[in-house]
PDB file of C-alpha atoms in Angstrom:
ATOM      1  CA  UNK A   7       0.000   0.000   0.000  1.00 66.00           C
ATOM      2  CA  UNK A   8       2.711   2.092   0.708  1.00 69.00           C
ATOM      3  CA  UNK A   9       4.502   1.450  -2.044  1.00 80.00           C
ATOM      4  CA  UNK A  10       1.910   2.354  -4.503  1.00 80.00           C
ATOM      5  CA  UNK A  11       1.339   5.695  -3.071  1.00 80.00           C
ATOM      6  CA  UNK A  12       4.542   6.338  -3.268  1.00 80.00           C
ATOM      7  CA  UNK A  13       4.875   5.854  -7.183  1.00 81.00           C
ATOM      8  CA  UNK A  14       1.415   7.875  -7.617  1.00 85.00           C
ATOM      9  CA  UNK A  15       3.404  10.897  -5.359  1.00 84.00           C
ATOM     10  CA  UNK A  16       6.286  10.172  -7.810  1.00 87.00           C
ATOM     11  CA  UNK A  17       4.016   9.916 -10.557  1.00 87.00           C
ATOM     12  CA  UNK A  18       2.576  13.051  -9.934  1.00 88.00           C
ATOM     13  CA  UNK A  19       5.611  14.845  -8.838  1.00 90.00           C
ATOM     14  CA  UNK A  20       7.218  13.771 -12.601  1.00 91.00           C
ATOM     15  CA  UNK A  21       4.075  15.210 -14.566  1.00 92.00           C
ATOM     16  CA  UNK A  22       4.705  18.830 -12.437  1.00 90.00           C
ATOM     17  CA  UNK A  23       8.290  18.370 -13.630  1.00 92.00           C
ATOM     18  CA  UNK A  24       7.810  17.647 -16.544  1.00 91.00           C
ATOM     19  CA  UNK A  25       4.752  20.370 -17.641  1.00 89.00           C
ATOM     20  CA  UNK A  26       7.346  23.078 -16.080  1.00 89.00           C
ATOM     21  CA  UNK A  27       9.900  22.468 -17.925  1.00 90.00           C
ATOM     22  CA  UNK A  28       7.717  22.489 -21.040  1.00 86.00           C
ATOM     23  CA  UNK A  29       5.624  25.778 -19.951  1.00 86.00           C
ATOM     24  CA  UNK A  30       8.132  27.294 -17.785  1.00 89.00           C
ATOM     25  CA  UNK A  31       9.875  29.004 -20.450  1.00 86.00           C
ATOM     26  CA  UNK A  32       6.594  30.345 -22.088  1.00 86.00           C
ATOM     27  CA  UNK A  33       5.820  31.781 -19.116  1.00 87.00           C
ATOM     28  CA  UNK A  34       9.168  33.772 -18.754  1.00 85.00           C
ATOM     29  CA  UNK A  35       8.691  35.098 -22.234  1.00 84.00           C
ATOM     30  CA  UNK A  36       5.081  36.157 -21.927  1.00 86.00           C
ATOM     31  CA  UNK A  37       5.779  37.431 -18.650  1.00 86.00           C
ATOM     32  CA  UNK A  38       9.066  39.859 -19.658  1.00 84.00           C
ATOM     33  CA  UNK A  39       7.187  40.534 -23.018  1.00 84.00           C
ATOM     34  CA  UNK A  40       5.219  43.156 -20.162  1.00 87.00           C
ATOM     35  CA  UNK A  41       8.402  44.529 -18.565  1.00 85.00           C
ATOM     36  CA  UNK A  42       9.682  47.710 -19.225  1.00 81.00           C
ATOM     37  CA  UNK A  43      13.707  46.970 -19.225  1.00 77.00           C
ATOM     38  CA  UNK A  44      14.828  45.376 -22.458  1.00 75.00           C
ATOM     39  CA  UNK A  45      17.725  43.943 -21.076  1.00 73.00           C
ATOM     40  CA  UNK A  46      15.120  41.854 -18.777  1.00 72.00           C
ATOM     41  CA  UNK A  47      16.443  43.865 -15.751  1.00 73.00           C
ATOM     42  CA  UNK A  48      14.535  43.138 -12.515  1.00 75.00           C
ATOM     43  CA  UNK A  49      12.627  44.594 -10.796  1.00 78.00           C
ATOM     44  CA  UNK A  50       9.968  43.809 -12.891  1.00 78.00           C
ATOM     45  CA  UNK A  51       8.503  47.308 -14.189  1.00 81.00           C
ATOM     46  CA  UNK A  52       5.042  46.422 -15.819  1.00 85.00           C
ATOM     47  CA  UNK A  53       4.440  47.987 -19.485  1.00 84.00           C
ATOM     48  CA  UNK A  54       2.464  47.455 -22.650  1.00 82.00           C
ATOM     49  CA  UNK A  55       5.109  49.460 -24.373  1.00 83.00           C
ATOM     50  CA  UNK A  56       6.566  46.777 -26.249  1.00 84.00           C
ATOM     51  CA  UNK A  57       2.744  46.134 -27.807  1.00 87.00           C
ATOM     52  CA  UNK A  58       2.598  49.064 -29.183  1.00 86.00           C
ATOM     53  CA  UNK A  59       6.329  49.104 -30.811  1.00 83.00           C
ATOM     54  CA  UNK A  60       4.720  45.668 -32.129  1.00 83.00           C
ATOM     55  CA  UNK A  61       1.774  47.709 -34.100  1.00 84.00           C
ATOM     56  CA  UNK A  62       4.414  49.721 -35.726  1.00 84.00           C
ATOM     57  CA  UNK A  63       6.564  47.356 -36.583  1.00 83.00           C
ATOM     58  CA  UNK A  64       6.082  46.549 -40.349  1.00 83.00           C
ATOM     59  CA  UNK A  65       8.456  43.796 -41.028  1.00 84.00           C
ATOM     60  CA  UNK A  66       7.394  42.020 -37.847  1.00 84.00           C
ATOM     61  CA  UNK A  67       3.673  42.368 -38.523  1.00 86.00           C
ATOM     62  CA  UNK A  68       4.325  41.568 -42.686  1.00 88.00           C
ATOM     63  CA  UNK A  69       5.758  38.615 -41.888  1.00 88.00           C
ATOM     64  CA  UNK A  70       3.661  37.592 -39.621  1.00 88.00           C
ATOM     65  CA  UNK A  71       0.536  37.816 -41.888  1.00 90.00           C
ATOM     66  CA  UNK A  72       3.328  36.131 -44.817  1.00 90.00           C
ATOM     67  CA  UNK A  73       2.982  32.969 -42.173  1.00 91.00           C
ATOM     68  CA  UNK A  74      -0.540  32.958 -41.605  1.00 90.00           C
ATOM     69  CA  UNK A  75      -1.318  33.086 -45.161  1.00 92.00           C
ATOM     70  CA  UNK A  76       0.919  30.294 -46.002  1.00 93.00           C
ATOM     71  CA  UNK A  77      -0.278  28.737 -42.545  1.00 93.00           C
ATOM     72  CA  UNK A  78      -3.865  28.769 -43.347  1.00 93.00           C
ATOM     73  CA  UNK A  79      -3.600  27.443 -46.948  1.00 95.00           C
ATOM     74  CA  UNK A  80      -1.406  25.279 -46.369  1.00 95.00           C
ATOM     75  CA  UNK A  81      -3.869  23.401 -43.898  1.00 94.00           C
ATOM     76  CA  UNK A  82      -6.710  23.583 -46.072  1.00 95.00           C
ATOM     77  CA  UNK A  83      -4.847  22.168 -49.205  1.00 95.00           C
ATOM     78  CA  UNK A  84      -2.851  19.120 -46.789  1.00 94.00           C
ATOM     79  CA  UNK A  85      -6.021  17.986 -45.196  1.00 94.00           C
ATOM     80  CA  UNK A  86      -8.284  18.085 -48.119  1.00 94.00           C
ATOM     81  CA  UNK A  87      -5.576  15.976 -50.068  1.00 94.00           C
ATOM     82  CA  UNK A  88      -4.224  14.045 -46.736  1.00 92.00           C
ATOM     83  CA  UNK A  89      -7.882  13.312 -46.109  1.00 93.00           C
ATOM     84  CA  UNK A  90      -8.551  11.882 -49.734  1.00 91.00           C
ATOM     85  CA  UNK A  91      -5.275  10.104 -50.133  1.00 90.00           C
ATOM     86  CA  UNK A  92      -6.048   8.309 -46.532  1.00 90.00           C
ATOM     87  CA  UNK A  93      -9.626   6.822 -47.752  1.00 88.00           C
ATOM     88  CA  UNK A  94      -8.057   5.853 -51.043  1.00 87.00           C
ATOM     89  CA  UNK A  95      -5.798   3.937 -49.412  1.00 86.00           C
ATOM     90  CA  UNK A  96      -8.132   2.605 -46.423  1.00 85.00           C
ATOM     91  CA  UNK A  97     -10.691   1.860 -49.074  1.00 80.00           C
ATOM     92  CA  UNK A  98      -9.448   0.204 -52.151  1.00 82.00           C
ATOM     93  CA  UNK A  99      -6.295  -2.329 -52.732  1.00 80.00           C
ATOM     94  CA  UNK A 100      -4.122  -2.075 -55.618  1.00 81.00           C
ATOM     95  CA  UNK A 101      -0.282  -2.505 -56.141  1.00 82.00           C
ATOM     96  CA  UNK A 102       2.370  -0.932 -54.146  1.00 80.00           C
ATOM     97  CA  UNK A 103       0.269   0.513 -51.762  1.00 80.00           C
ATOM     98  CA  UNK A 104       2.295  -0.967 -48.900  1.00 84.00           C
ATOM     99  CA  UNK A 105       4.982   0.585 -50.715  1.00 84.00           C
ATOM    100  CA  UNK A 106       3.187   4.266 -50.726  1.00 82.00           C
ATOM    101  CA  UNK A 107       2.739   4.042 -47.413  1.00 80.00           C
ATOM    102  CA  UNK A 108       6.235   3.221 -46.400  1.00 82.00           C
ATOM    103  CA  UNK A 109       7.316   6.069 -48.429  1.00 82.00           C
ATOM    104  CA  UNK A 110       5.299   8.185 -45.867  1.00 82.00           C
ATOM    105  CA  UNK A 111       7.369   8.212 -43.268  1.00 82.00           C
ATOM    106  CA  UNK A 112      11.083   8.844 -44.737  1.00 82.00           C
ATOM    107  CA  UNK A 113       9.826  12.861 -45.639  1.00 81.00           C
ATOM    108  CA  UNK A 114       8.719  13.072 -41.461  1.00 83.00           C
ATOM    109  CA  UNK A 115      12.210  11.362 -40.313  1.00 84.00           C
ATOM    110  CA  UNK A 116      14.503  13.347 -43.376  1.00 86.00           C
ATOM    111  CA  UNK A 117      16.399  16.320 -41.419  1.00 86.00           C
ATOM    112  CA  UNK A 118      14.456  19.525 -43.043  1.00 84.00           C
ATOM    113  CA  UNK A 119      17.545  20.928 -43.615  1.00 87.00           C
ATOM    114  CA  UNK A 120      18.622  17.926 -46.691  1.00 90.00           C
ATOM    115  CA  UNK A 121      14.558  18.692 -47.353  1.00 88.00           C
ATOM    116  CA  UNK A 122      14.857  22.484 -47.756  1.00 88.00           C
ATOM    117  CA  UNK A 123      18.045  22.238 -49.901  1.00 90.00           C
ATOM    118  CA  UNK A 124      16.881  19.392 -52.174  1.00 91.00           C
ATOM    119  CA  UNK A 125      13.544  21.835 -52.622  1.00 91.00           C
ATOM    120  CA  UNK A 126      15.390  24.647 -53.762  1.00 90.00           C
ATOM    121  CA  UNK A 127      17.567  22.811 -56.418  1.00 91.00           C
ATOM    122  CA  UNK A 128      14.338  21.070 -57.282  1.00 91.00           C
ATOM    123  CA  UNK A 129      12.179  24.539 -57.520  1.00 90.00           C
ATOM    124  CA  UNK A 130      14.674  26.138 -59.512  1.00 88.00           C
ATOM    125  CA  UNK A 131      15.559  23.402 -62.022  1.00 88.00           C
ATOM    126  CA  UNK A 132      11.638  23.316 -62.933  1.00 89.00           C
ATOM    127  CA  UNK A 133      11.395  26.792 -62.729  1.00 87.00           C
ATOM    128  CA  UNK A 134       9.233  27.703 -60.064  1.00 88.00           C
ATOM    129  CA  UNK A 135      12.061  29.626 -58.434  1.00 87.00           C
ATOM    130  CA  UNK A 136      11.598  31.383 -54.981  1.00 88.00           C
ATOM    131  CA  UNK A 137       8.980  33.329 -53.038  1.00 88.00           C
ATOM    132  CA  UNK A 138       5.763  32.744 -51.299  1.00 89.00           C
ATOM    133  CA  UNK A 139       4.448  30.220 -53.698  1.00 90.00           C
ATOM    134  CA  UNK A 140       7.651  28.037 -53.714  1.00 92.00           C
ATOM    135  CA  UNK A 141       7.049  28.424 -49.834  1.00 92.00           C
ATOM    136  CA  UNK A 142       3.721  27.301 -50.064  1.00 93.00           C
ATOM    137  CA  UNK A 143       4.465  24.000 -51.945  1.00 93.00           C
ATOM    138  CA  UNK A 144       7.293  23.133 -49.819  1.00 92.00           C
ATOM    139  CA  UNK A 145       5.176  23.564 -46.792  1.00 93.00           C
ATOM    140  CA  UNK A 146       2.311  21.212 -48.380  1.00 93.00           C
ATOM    141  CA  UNK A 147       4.977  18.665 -48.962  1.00 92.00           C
ATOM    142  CA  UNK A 148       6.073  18.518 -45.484  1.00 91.00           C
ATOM    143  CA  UNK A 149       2.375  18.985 -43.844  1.00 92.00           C
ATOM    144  CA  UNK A 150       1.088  15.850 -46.356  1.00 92.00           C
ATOM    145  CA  UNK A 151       2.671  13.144 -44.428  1.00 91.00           C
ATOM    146  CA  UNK A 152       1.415  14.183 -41.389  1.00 92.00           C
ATOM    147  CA  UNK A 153      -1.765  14.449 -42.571  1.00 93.00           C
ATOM    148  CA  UNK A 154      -2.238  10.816 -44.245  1.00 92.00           C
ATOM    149  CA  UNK A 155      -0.866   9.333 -41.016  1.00 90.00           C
ATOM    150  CA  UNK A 156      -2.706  10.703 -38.246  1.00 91.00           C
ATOM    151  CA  UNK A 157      -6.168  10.427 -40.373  1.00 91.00           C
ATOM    152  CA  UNK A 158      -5.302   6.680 -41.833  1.00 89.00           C
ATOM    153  CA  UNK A 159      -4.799   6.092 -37.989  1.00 87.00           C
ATOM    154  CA  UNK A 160      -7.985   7.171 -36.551  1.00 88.00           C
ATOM    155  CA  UNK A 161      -9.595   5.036 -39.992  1.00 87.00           C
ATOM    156  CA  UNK A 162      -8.173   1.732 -38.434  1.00 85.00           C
ATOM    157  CA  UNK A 163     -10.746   2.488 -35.735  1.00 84.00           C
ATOM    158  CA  UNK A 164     -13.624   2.411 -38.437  1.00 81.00           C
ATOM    159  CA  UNK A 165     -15.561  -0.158 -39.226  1.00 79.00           C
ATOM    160  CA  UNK A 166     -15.843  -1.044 -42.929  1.00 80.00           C
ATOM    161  CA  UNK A 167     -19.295  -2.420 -42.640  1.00 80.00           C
ATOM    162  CA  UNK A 168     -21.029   0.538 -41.398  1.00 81.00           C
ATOM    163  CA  UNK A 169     -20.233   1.645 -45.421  1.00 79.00           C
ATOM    164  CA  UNK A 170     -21.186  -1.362 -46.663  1.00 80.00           C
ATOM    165  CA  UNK A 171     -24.378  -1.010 -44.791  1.00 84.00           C
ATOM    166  CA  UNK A 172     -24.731   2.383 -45.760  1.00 82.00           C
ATOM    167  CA  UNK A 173     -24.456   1.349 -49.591  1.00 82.00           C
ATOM    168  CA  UNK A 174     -27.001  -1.423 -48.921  1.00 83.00           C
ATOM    169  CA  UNK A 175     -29.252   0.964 -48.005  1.00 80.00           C
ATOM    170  CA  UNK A 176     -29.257   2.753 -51.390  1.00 82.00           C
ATOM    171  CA  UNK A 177     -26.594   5.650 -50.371  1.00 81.00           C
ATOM    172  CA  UNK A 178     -23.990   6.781 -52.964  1.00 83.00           C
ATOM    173  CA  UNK A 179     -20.432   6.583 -52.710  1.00 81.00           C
ATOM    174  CA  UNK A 180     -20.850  10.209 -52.134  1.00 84.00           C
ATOM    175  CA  UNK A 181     -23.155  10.137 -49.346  1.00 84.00           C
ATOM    176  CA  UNK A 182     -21.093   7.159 -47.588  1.00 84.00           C
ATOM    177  CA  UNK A 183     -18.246   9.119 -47.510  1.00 83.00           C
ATOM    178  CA  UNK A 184     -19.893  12.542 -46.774  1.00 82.00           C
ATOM    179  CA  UNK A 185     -22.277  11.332 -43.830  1.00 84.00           C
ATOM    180  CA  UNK A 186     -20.856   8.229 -42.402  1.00 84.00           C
ATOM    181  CA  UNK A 187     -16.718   8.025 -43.349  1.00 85.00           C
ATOM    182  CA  UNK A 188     -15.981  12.081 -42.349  1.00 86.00           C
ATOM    183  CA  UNK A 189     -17.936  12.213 -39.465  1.00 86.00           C
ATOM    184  CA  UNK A 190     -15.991   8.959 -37.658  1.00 85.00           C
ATOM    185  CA  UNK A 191     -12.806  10.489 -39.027  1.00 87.00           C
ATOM    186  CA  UNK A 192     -13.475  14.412 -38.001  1.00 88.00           C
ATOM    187  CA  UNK A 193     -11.354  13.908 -34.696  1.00 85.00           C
ATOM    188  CA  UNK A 194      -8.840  12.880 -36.694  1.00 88.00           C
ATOM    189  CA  UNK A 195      -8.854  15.080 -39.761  1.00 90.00           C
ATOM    190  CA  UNK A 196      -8.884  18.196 -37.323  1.00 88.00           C
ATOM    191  CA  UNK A 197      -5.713  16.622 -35.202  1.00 87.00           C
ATOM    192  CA  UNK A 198      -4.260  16.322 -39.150  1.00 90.00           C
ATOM    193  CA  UNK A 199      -4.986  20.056 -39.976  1.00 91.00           C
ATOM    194  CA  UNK A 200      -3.740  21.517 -36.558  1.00 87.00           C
ATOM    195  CA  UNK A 201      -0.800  18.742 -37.400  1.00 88.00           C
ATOM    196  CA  UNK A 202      -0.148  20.710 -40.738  1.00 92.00           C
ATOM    197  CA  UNK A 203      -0.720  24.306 -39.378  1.00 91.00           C
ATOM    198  CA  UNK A 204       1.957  23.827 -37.112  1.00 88.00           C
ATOM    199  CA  UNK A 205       4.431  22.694 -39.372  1.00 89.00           C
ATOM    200  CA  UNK A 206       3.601  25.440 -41.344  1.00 91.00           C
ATOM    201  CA  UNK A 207       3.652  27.820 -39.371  1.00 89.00           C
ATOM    202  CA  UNK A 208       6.326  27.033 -37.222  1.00 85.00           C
ATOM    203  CA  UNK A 209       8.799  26.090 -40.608  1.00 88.00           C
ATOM    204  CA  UNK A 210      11.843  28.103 -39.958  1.00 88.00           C
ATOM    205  CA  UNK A 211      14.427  25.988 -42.605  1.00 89.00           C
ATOM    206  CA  UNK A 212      12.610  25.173 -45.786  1.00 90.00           C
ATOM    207  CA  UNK A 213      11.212  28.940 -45.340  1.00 90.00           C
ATOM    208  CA  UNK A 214      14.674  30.052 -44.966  1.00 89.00           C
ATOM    209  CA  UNK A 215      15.897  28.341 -48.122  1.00 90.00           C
ATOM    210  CA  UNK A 216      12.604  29.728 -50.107  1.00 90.00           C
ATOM    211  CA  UNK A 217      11.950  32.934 -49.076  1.00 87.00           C
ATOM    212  CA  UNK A 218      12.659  36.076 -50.821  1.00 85.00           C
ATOM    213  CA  UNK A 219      14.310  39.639 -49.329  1.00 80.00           C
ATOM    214  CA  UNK A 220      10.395  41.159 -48.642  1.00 77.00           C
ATOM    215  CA  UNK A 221       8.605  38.114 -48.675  1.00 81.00           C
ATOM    216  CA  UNK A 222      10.015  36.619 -45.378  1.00 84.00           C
ATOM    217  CA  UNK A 223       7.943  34.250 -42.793  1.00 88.00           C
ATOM    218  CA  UNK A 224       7.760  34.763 -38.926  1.00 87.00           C
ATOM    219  CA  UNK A 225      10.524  32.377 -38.306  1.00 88.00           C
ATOM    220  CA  UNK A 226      12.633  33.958 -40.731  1.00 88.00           C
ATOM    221  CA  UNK A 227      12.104  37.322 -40.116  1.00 86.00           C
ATOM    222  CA  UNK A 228      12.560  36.431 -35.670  1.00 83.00           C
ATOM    223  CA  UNK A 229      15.989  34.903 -36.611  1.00 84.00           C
ATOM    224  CA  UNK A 230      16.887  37.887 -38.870  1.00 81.00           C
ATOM    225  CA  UNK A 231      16.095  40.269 -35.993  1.00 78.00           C
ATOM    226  CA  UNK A 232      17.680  38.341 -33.209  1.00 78.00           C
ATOM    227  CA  UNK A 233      21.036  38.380 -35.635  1.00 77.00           C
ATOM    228  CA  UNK A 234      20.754  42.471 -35.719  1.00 73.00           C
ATOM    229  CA  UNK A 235      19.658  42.544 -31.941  1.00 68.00           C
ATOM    230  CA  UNK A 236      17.061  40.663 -29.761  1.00 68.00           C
ATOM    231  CA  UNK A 237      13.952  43.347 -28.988  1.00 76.00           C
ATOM    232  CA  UNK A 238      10.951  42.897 -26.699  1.00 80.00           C
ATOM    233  CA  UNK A 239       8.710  43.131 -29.616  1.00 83.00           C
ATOM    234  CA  UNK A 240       9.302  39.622 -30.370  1.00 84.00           C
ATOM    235  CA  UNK A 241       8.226  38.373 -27.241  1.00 84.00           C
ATOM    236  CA  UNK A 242       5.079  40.411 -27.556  1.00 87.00           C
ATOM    237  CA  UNK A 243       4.234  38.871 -31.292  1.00 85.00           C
ATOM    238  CA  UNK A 244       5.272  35.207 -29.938  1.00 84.00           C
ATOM    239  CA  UNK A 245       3.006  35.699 -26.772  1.00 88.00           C
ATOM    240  CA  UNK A 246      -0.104  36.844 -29.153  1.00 87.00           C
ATOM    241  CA  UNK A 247       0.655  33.924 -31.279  1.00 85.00           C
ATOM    242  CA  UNK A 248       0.942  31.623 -28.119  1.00 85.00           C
ATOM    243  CA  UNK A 249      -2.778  32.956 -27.002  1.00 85.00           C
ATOM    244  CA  UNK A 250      -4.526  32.831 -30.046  1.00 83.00           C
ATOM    245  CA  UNK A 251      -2.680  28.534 -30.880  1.00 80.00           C
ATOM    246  CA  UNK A 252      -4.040  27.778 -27.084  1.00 81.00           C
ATOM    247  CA  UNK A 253      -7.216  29.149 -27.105  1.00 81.00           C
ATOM    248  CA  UNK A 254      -8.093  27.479 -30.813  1.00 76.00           C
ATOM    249  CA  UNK A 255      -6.142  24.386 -28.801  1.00 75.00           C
ATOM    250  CA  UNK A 256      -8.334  24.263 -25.949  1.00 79.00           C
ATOM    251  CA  UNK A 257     -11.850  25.386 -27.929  1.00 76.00           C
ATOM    252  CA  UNK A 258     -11.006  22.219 -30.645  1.00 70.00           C
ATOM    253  CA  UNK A 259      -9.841  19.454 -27.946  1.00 70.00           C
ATOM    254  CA  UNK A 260     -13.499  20.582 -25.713  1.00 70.00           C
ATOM    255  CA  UNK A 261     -15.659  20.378 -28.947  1.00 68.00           C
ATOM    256  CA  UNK A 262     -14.175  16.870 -31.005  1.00 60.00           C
ATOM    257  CA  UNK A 263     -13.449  15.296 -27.426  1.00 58.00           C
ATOM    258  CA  UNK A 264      -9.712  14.905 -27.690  1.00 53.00           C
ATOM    259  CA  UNK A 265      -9.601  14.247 -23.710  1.00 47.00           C
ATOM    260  CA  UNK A 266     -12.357  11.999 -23.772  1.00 48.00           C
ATOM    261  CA  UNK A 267     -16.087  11.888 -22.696  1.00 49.00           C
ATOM    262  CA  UNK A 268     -15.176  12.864 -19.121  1.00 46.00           C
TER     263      UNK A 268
END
């Protein structure tokens, strides 16, 4: 009896651990992202200067709209086409589809930094050159794998004959897909497309190597700034960013049930 409380206190004490060291830092950077010193200089001086230097900061903000763009569209087109390419291949047999899905995982395990150079050879030798569109593509390619998996894993949960049922019943492939396949999958398409706007969004290498003087992403233009000279204002965008990713977190996970019934 002892014994197991004391792995439970353990137990818990680990999670604590463990969620600090994961939020810890957050917290420091939301936190100074309010003090007045830029040098982080305590005592802590409360200000919303640093805010305000955001909303005037051009690059900061450009780029920041650059990676929501590509953020956005980028989760739309890798879940529609994740989605698609995971029934196809739940649904239907046909050769070298174990060797499709093999290839699936190499693109999630390659370092993004072989992926981001063998991009921009490939974008240039075909022509497509650089810029927000070349960004785009690359960011699709890396946001597709994820995709496929997580949905194709919440399919081996689904049970074939509730489609065969469904077409028994007179419904088109259409209407088996539409209202009895997506709605068992939903869970698991959103985890895809919150999956693929994080890549995205978060893509600092393959943006690096694709990106254009102007046409810079959030991770780009952060490492560009903290090269010149850390400021406060990034702290202030990253802590926005932070917000708005939880509270879309949080709202998602409550209304598809990602913690369960309870």
């Amino acid at each position: 009896m002892f014994t197991t409380r004391l792995l439970e206190a353990l137990g818990r004490v680990w999670i604590v651990l463990l969620l600090s060291f994961l939020y810890l830092p957050i917290c420091i950077m939301a936190l100074m992202s309010f003090n007045a010193s830029p040098f982080y200089q305590l005592p802590f001086e409360w200000t919303t200067g640093w805010y305000a230097d955001l909303s005037r900061n051009g690059r900061l903000l450009a780029a920041t709209w650059n990676s929501l763009q590509i953020a956005v569209f980028t989760t739309a087109i890798a879940t529609v086409l994740g989605t698609a390419a995971s029934i196809a291949l739940f649904r239907y047999e046909f050769r070298g589809k174990r060797l499709l899905q093999a290839l699936l995982f190499p693109p999630i395990a390659i370092p993004w930094l072989i992926t981001g150079t063998a991009m921009l050879i490939f974008f240039f030798g075909v022509g497509i050159g650089r810029g927000l569109h070349a960004i785009l593509l690359g960011h699709v390619a890396l946001a597709l794998p994820y995709v496929i998996v997580v949905v194709s894993a919440r399919l081996q949960t689904f049970a074939p004959e509730l489609e065969e049922a469904a077409r028994s019943l007179g419904a088109s492939q259409w209407q088996v897909t539409t209202r009895v396949t997506l709605p068992w999958i939903m869970p698991g398409v959103i985890a895809g497309g919150l999956f693929a706007f994080a890549v995205s969004f978060d893509q600092f290498v393959v943006s690096y190597f694709l990106s254009t003087p102007g046409e810079a992403t959030l991770p780009v233009e952060i490492y560009a700034a903290i090269r010149k000279g850390f400021t406060p204002e990034i702290n202030a965008v990253s802590t926005i960013i932070i917000g708005i990713s939880m509270g879309l977190m949080l709202v998602t996970a409550r209304f598809f049930k990602f913690g369960g019934e309870k």
